[in-house]
Structures are given as structure tokens and as C-alpha cells.
């Protein structure tokens, strides 16, 4: 299978393409995360920010995650919000495959109360940042995404 990661020298150009598609992608590791992540979707809806939302697991469908993240900018997305619980790899894996800002939402869990999710998301290695929200902080993730979008599209000179 060919490497889905765009070459660094062209990846930034994708962000310059015009698109009528959604600006924010909301991912979650499982359908069981939807109730929490819906609060983020509701916040974006109230603000009139277009988004798409789907369950995609870094562990159960790693190729799907790689394809989603590596084509996200080309499709016009500007920010990705990723919620996951337990060994919450999703936000970090998404960040590994895109230059877009990634906002992670640790989902509260029954076994460890969400500390597992929080530590999995927040402890990213240098060079691959994820903006980690509070446990179940999907609404803040949406507000943070709105703040990023409010900065406007990247100027051509910055790309
Ligand atoms: C994580 O495992 C998901 O993000 C979810 O929070 C948790 C449990 O997933 P399910 O077993 O309910 O699908 O990957």
C-alpha cells in the first residue's frame, strides 16, 4: 500500500485550495463516544461552523485514520477534533498524518475515570502536538476550534 502521507513540500499547498466542504472534522474512537462528542457538534452548530462527524478507531481501523487525516486538508478541513477513551491513540495518530491543528478530547472511562484517556492524549512527543482538552471537554474543543478558525485562512506568504 502506498504511503498515504503527502510529501511535506506539497502538503501545505493543500490548505490553499478552495472548498465548500466542512471546516471542522470531528472524529471519535467509537460510537460509544458519540454522546460526549455531540456537545462539541452542538457548539459548532450554534456558531454556524460547518463540520463533519464520524467514528474512526486508531486501533481498529488504522488505515482508515491515516487516509482520513492525510487527505483532510485537501478536502478543505481546517481543524480536527478527535475524541477517544482508554488507550486513546486517535488524536495523536491523526496529528501524525496531518499538518492541521488537532484538538484532543479525552473521554471519561469506567475503569480509570478518564485519566487513561487524558494521559494517552496529552503526552505527545515533541514535534507532534495535540491540544488536549479536559476529560469530556468536547464543548471546549469546539470553542477552541472556533478560535483557530477566527484567525482566518493562512496567508499565501506564510505557506
Ligand atoms: C476507545 O475505546 C474509544 O474511543 C472508546 O472511548 C473506548 C471504548 O470503545 P468501545 O469498546 O465502546 O467501542 O478506543
PDB file of C-alpha atoms and ligand atoms in Angstrom:
ATOM      1  CA  UNK A   1       0.000   0.000   0.000  1.00  0.00           C
ATOM      2  CA  UNK A   2       1.421   3.433  -0.926  1.00  0.00           C
ATOM      3  CA  UNK A   3       2.275   5.791   1.920  1.00  0.00           C
ATOM      4  CA  UNK A   4      -0.838   7.995   2.436  1.00  0.00           C
ATOM      5  CA  UNK A   5       1.181  10.860   3.925  1.00  0.00           C
ATOM      6  CA  UNK A   6       1.558  13.761   1.486  1.00  0.00           C
ATOM      7  CA  UNK A   7       5.096  14.898   0.794  1.00  0.00           C
ATOM      8  CA  UNK A   8       5.938  17.779   3.168  1.00  0.00           C
ATOM      9  CA  UNK A   9       6.802  20.086   0.294  1.00  0.00           C
ATOM     10  CA  UNK A  10       3.265  19.901  -1.126  1.00  0.00           C
ATOM     11  CA  UNK A  11       1.180  19.255   1.985  1.00  0.00           C
ATOM     12  CA  UNK A  12       0.907  22.943   2.867  1.00  0.00           C
ATOM     13  CA  UNK A  13      -0.376  23.798  -0.607  1.00  0.00           C
ATOM     14  CA  UNK A  14      -3.455  21.718   0.034  1.00  0.00           C
ATOM     15  CA  UNK A  15      -4.587  24.221   2.613  1.00  0.00           C
ATOM     16  CA  UNK A  16      -4.753  26.918  -0.052  1.00  0.00           C
ATOM     17  CA  UNK A  17      -7.350  25.100  -2.126  1.00  0.00           C
ATOM     18  CA  UNK A  18     -10.880  26.487  -2.108  1.00  0.00           C
ATOM     19  CA  UNK A  19     -13.501  24.080  -0.832  1.00  0.00           C
ATOM     20  CA  UNK A  20     -17.192  24.180   0.017  1.00  0.00           C
ATOM     21  CA  UNK A  21     -16.787  21.274   2.404  1.00  0.00           C
ATOM     22  CA  UNK A  22     -16.894  21.362   6.206  1.00  0.00           C
ATOM     23  CA  UNK A  23     -14.230  23.286   8.115  1.00  0.00           C
ATOM     24  CA  UNK A  24     -14.032  21.048  11.166  1.00  0.00           C
ATOM     25  CA  UNK A  25     -13.739  17.290  11.309  1.00  0.00           C
ATOM     26  CA  UNK A  26     -14.943  15.621  14.491  1.00  0.00           C
ATOM     27  CA  UNK A  27     -13.639  12.109  14.953  1.00  0.00           C
ATOM     28  CA  UNK A  28     -14.258   9.708  17.803  1.00  0.00           C
ATOM     29  CA  UNK A  29     -12.708   6.372  18.551  1.00  0.00           C
ATOM     30  CA  UNK A  30     -16.039   4.600  18.926  1.00  0.00           C
ATOM     31  CA  UNK A  31     -19.773   5.143  18.581  1.00  0.00           C
ATOM     32  CA  UNK A  32     -19.775   4.866  22.379  1.00  0.00           C
ATOM     33  CA  UNK A  33     -18.036   8.293  22.450  1.00  0.00           C
ATOM     34  CA  UNK A  34     -20.798   9.990  20.456  1.00  0.00           C
ATOM     35  CA  UNK A  35     -22.853  11.296  23.379  1.00  0.00           C
ATOM     36  CA  UNK A  36     -19.825  13.207  24.717  1.00  0.00           C
ATOM     37  CA  UNK A  37     -18.632  14.423  21.332  1.00  0.00           C
ATOM     38  CA  UNK A  38     -22.123  15.578  20.370  1.00  0.00           C
ATOM     39  CA  UNK A  39     -21.668  18.507  22.777  1.00  0.00           C
ATOM     40  CA  UNK A  40     -18.869  19.731  20.535  1.00  0.00           C
ATOM     41  CA  UNK A  41     -21.007  19.267  17.462  1.00  0.00           C
ATOM     42  CA  UNK A  42     -23.826  21.220  19.094  1.00  0.00           C
ATOM     43  CA  UNK A  43     -21.450  24.091  19.898  1.00  0.00           C
ATOM     44  CA  UNK A  44     -20.210  24.251  16.306  1.00  0.00           C
ATOM     45  CA  UNK A  45     -23.795  24.109  15.071  1.00  0.00           C
ATOM     46  CA  UNK A  46     -24.780  27.036  17.277  1.00  0.00           C
ATOM     47  CA  UNK A  47     -21.849  29.029  15.934  1.00  0.00           C
ATOM     48  CA  UNK A  48     -22.728  28.241  12.326  1.00  0.00           C
ATOM     49  CA  UNK A  49     -19.452  26.415  11.745  1.00  0.00           C
ATOM     50  CA  UNK A  50     -19.662  23.588   9.232  1.00  0.00           C
ATOM     51  CA  UNK A  51     -18.417  20.205  10.375  1.00  0.00           C
ATOM     52  CA  UNK A  52     -18.483  16.504   9.684  1.00  0.00           C
ATOM     53  CA  UNK A  53     -18.549  13.818  12.357  1.00  0.00           C
ATOM     54  CA  UNK A  54     -17.726  10.123  12.329  1.00  0.00           C
ATOM     55  CA  UNK A  55     -16.401   7.249  14.418  1.00  0.00           C
ATOM     56  CA  UNK A  56     -12.978   6.017  13.327  1.00  0.00           C
ATOM     57  CA  UNK A  57     -10.707   3.956  15.530  1.00  0.00           C
ATOM     58  CA  UNK A  58      -6.931   4.282  15.534  1.00  0.00           C
ATOM     59  CA  UNK A  59      -6.611   0.699  16.725  1.00  0.00           C
ATOM     60  CA  UNK A  60      -9.439  -0.996  14.842  1.00  0.00           C
ATOM     61  CA  UNK A  61      -9.039   0.893  11.553  1.00  0.00           C
ATOM     62  CA  UNK A  62      -5.562   2.443  11.450  1.00  0.00           C
ATOM     63  CA  UNK A  63      -5.515   2.663   7.646  1.00  0.00           C
ATOM     64  CA  UNK A  64      -8.830   4.486   7.669  1.00  0.00           C
ATOM     65  CA  UNK A  65      -7.483   7.001  10.149  1.00  0.00           C
ATOM     66  CA  UNK A  66      -4.332   7.510   8.094  1.00  0.00           C
ATOM     67  CA  UNK A  67      -6.362   8.088   4.940  1.00  0.00           C
ATOM     68  CA  UNK A  68      -8.778  10.473   6.674  1.00  0.00           C
ATOM     69  CA  UNK A  69      -6.049  12.553   8.278  1.00  0.00           C
ATOM     70  CA  UNK A  70      -3.730  12.695   5.298  1.00  0.00           C
ATOM     71  CA  UNK A  71      -6.496  13.931   2.973  1.00  0.00           C
ATOM     72  CA  UNK A  72      -8.249  16.217   5.460  1.00  0.00           C
ATOM     73  CA  UNK A  73      -6.574  19.460   4.377  1.00  0.00           C
ATOM     74  CA  UNK A  74      -7.135  18.630   0.703  1.00  0.00           C
ATOM     75  CA  UNK A  75     -10.844  18.273   1.428  1.00  0.00           C
ATOM     76  CA  UNK A  76     -10.917  21.736   2.999  1.00  0.00           C
ATOM     77  CA  UNK A  77     -10.909  20.865   6.681  1.00  0.00           C
ATOM     78  CA  UNK A  78      -9.035  23.417   8.821  1.00  0.00           C
ATOM     79  CA  UNK A  79      -9.196  21.820  12.262  1.00  0.00           C
ATOM     80  CA  UNK A  80      -9.696  18.273  13.502  1.00  0.00           C
ATOM     81  CA  UNK A  81     -11.254  17.445  16.861  1.00  0.00           C
ATOM     82  CA  UNK A  82     -10.595  13.876  17.963  1.00  0.00           C
ATOM     83  CA  UNK A  83     -12.168  12.270  21.000  1.00  0.00           C
ATOM     84  CA  UNK A  84     -11.086   8.903  22.340  1.00  0.00           C
ATOM     85  CA  UNK A  85     -11.074   6.879  25.513  1.00  0.00           C
ATOM     86  CA  UNK A  86      -8.838   4.370  27.297  1.00  0.00           C
ATOM     87  CA  UNK A  87      -5.575   3.887  25.293  1.00  0.00           C
ATOM     88  CA  UNK A  88      -6.615   6.957  23.355  1.00  0.00           C
ATOM     89  CA  UNK A  89      -4.298   6.921  20.344  1.00  0.00           C
ATOM     90  CA  UNK A  90      -6.658   8.610  17.891  1.00  0.00           C
ATOM     91  CA  UNK A  91      -5.734  12.309  18.327  1.00  0.00           C
ATOM     92  CA  UNK A  92      -2.019  11.555  18.221  1.00  0.00           C
ATOM     93  CA  UNK A  93      -2.245   9.319  15.183  1.00  0.00           C
ATOM     94  CA  UNK A  94      -4.324  11.930  13.373  1.00  0.00           C
ATOM     95  CA  UNK A  95      -1.709  14.578  14.241  1.00  0.00           C
ATOM     96  CA  UNK A  96       0.982  12.312  12.832  1.00  0.00           C
ATOM     97  CA  UNK A  97      -0.743  12.302   9.445  1.00  0.00           C
ATOM     98  CA  UNK A  98      -1.738  15.964   9.033  1.00  0.00           C
ATOM     99  CA  UNK A  99      -0.368  19.465   9.440  1.00  0.00           C
ATOM    100  CA  UNK A 100      -3.815  20.663  10.525  1.00  0.00           C
ATOM    101  CA  UNK A 101      -4.250  21.574  14.203  1.00  0.00           C
ATOM    102  CA  UNK A 102      -5.620  18.623  16.166  1.00  0.00           C
ATOM    103  CA  UNK A 103      -7.658  19.073  19.339  1.00  0.00           C
ATOM    104  CA  UNK A 104      -7.918  16.011  21.545  1.00  0.00           C
ATOM    105  CA  UNK A 105     -10.814  15.198  23.860  1.00  0.00           C
ATOM    106  CA  UNK A 106     -10.124  12.522  26.482  1.00  0.00           C
ATOM    107  CA  UNK A 107     -13.298  10.522  27.060  1.00  0.00           C
ATOM    108  CA  UNK A 108     -14.254   9.596  30.629  1.00  0.00           C
ATOM    109  CA  UNK A 109     -13.885   5.851  31.174  1.00  0.00           C
ATOM    110  CA  UNK A 110     -15.426   3.382  33.585  1.00  0.00           C
ATOM    111  CA  UNK A 111     -12.160   1.801  34.713  1.00  0.00           C
ATOM    112  CA  UNK A 112      -9.834   4.750  35.292  1.00  0.00           C
ATOM    113  CA  UNK A 113     -12.195   7.706  35.146  1.00  0.00           C
ATOM    114  CA  UNK A 114     -10.647   9.143  32.002  1.00  0.00           C
ATOM    115  CA  UNK A 115      -7.134   9.542  33.422  1.00  0.00           C
ATOM    116  CA  UNK A 116      -6.081   6.816  30.994  1.00  0.00           C
ATOM    117  CA  UNK A 117      -7.514   8.794  28.076  1.00  0.00           C
ATOM    118  CA  UNK A 118      -6.092  12.085  29.340  1.00  0.00           C
ATOM    119  CA  UNK A 119      -2.543  10.817  29.731  1.00  0.00           C
ATOM    120  CA  UNK A 120      -2.677   8.979  26.399  1.00  0.00           C
ATOM    121  CA  UNK A 121      -3.628  12.174  24.591  1.00  0.00           C
ATOM    122  CA  UNK A 122      -1.606  14.784  26.438  1.00  0.00           C
ATOM    123  CA  UNK A 123       1.789  13.052  26.418  1.00  0.00           C
ATOM    124  CA  UNK A 124       2.666  13.602  22.778  1.00  0.00           C
ATOM    125  CA  UNK A 125       6.296  13.579  21.693  1.00  0.00           C
ATOM    126  CA  UNK A 126       7.971  16.863  20.700  1.00  0.00           C
ATOM    127  CA  UNK A 127       7.182  17.761  17.102  1.00  0.00           C
ATOM    128  CA  UNK A 128       3.709  16.209  17.019  1.00  0.00           C
ATOM    129  CA  UNK A 129       1.479  18.433  19.156  1.00  0.00           C
ATOM    130  CA  UNK A 130      -2.113  17.771  20.142  1.00  0.00           C
ATOM    131  CA  UNK A 131      -4.115  20.431  22.010  1.00  0.00           C
ATOM    132  CA  UNK A 132      -5.578  18.363  24.827  1.00  0.00           C
ATOM    133  CA  UNK A 133      -8.852  19.488  26.403  1.00  0.00           C
ATOM    134  CA  UNK A 134     -10.271  18.420  29.768  1.00  0.00           C
ATOM    135  CA  UNK A 135     -11.847  14.994  30.264  1.00  0.00           C
ATOM    136  CA  UNK A 136     -15.129  15.058  28.297  1.00  0.00           C
ATOM    137  CA  UNK A 137     -14.251  18.604  27.194  1.00  0.00           C
ATOM    138  CA  UNK A 138     -15.879  18.387  23.780  1.00  0.00           C
ATOM    139  CA  UNK A 139     -17.588  21.762  24.084  1.00  0.00           C
ATOM    140  CA  UNK A 140     -14.285  23.491  24.808  1.00  0.00           C
ATOM    141  CA  UNK A 141     -12.766  21.666  21.861  1.00  0.00           C
ATOM    142  CA  UNK A 142     -15.380  23.244  19.613  1.00  0.00           C
ATOM    143  CA  UNK A 143     -14.817  26.694  21.115  1.00  0.00           C
ATOM    144  CA  UNK A 144     -11.076  26.282  20.647  1.00  0.00           C
ATOM    145  CA  UNK A 145     -11.641  25.232  17.035  1.00  0.00           C
ATOM    146  CA  UNK A 146     -13.742  28.366  16.543  1.00  0.00           C
ATOM    147  CA  UNK A 147     -10.883  30.480  17.903  1.00  0.00           C
ATOM    148  CA  UNK A 148      -8.460  28.867  15.454  1.00  0.00           C
ATOM    149  CA  UNK A 149     -10.846  29.470  12.561  1.00  0.00           C
ATOM    150  CA  UNK A 150     -11.306  33.090  13.672  1.00  0.00           C
ATOM    151  CA  UNK A 151      -7.629  33.682  12.860  1.00  0.00           C
ATOM    152  CA  UNK A 152      -8.590  33.353   9.196  1.00  0.00           C
ATOM    153  CA  UNK A 153      -7.061  31.210   6.456  1.00  0.00           C
ATOM    154  CA  UNK A 154      -3.277  31.060   6.254  1.00  0.00           C
ATOM    155  CA  UNK A 155      -1.874  33.892   4.156  1.00  0.00           C
ATOM    156  CA  UNK A 156      -0.096  32.808   0.985  1.00  0.00           C
ATOM    157  CA  UNK A 157       3.112  34.356   2.317  1.00  0.00           C
ATOM    158  CA  UNK A 158       3.022  32.065   5.327  1.00  0.00           C
ATOM    159  CA  UNK A 159       2.745  28.877   3.280  1.00  0.00           C
TER     160      UNK A 159
HETATM  161  C1  LIG B   1     -11.666   3.815  22.603  1.00  0.00           C
HETATM  162  O1  LIG B   1     -12.120   2.781  23.411  1.00  0.00           O
HETATM  163  C2  LIG B   1     -12.893   4.559  22.187  1.00  0.00           C
HETATM  164  O2  LIG B   1     -12.570   5.896  21.926  1.00  0.00           O
HETATM  165  C3  LIG B   1     -13.826   4.410  23.339  1.00  0.00           C
HETATM  166  O3  LIG B   1     -13.762   5.528  24.209  1.00  0.00           O
HETATM  167  C4  LIG B   1     -13.290   3.185  24.063  1.00  0.00           C
HETATM  168  C5  LIG B   1     -14.276   2.041  24.097  1.00  0.00           C
HETATM  169  O4  LIG B   1     -14.681   1.732  22.794  1.00  0.00           O
HETATM  170  P1  LIG B   1     -15.831   0.681  22.530  1.00  0.00           P
HETATM  171  O5  LIG B   1     -15.328  -0.630  23.067  1.00  0.00           O
HETATM  172  O6  LIG B   1     -17.056   1.170  23.282  1.00  0.00           O
HETATM  173  O7  LIG B   1     -16.061   0.643  21.052  1.00  0.00           O
HETATM  174  O8  LIG B   1     -10.963   3.336  21.501  1.00  0.00           O
END
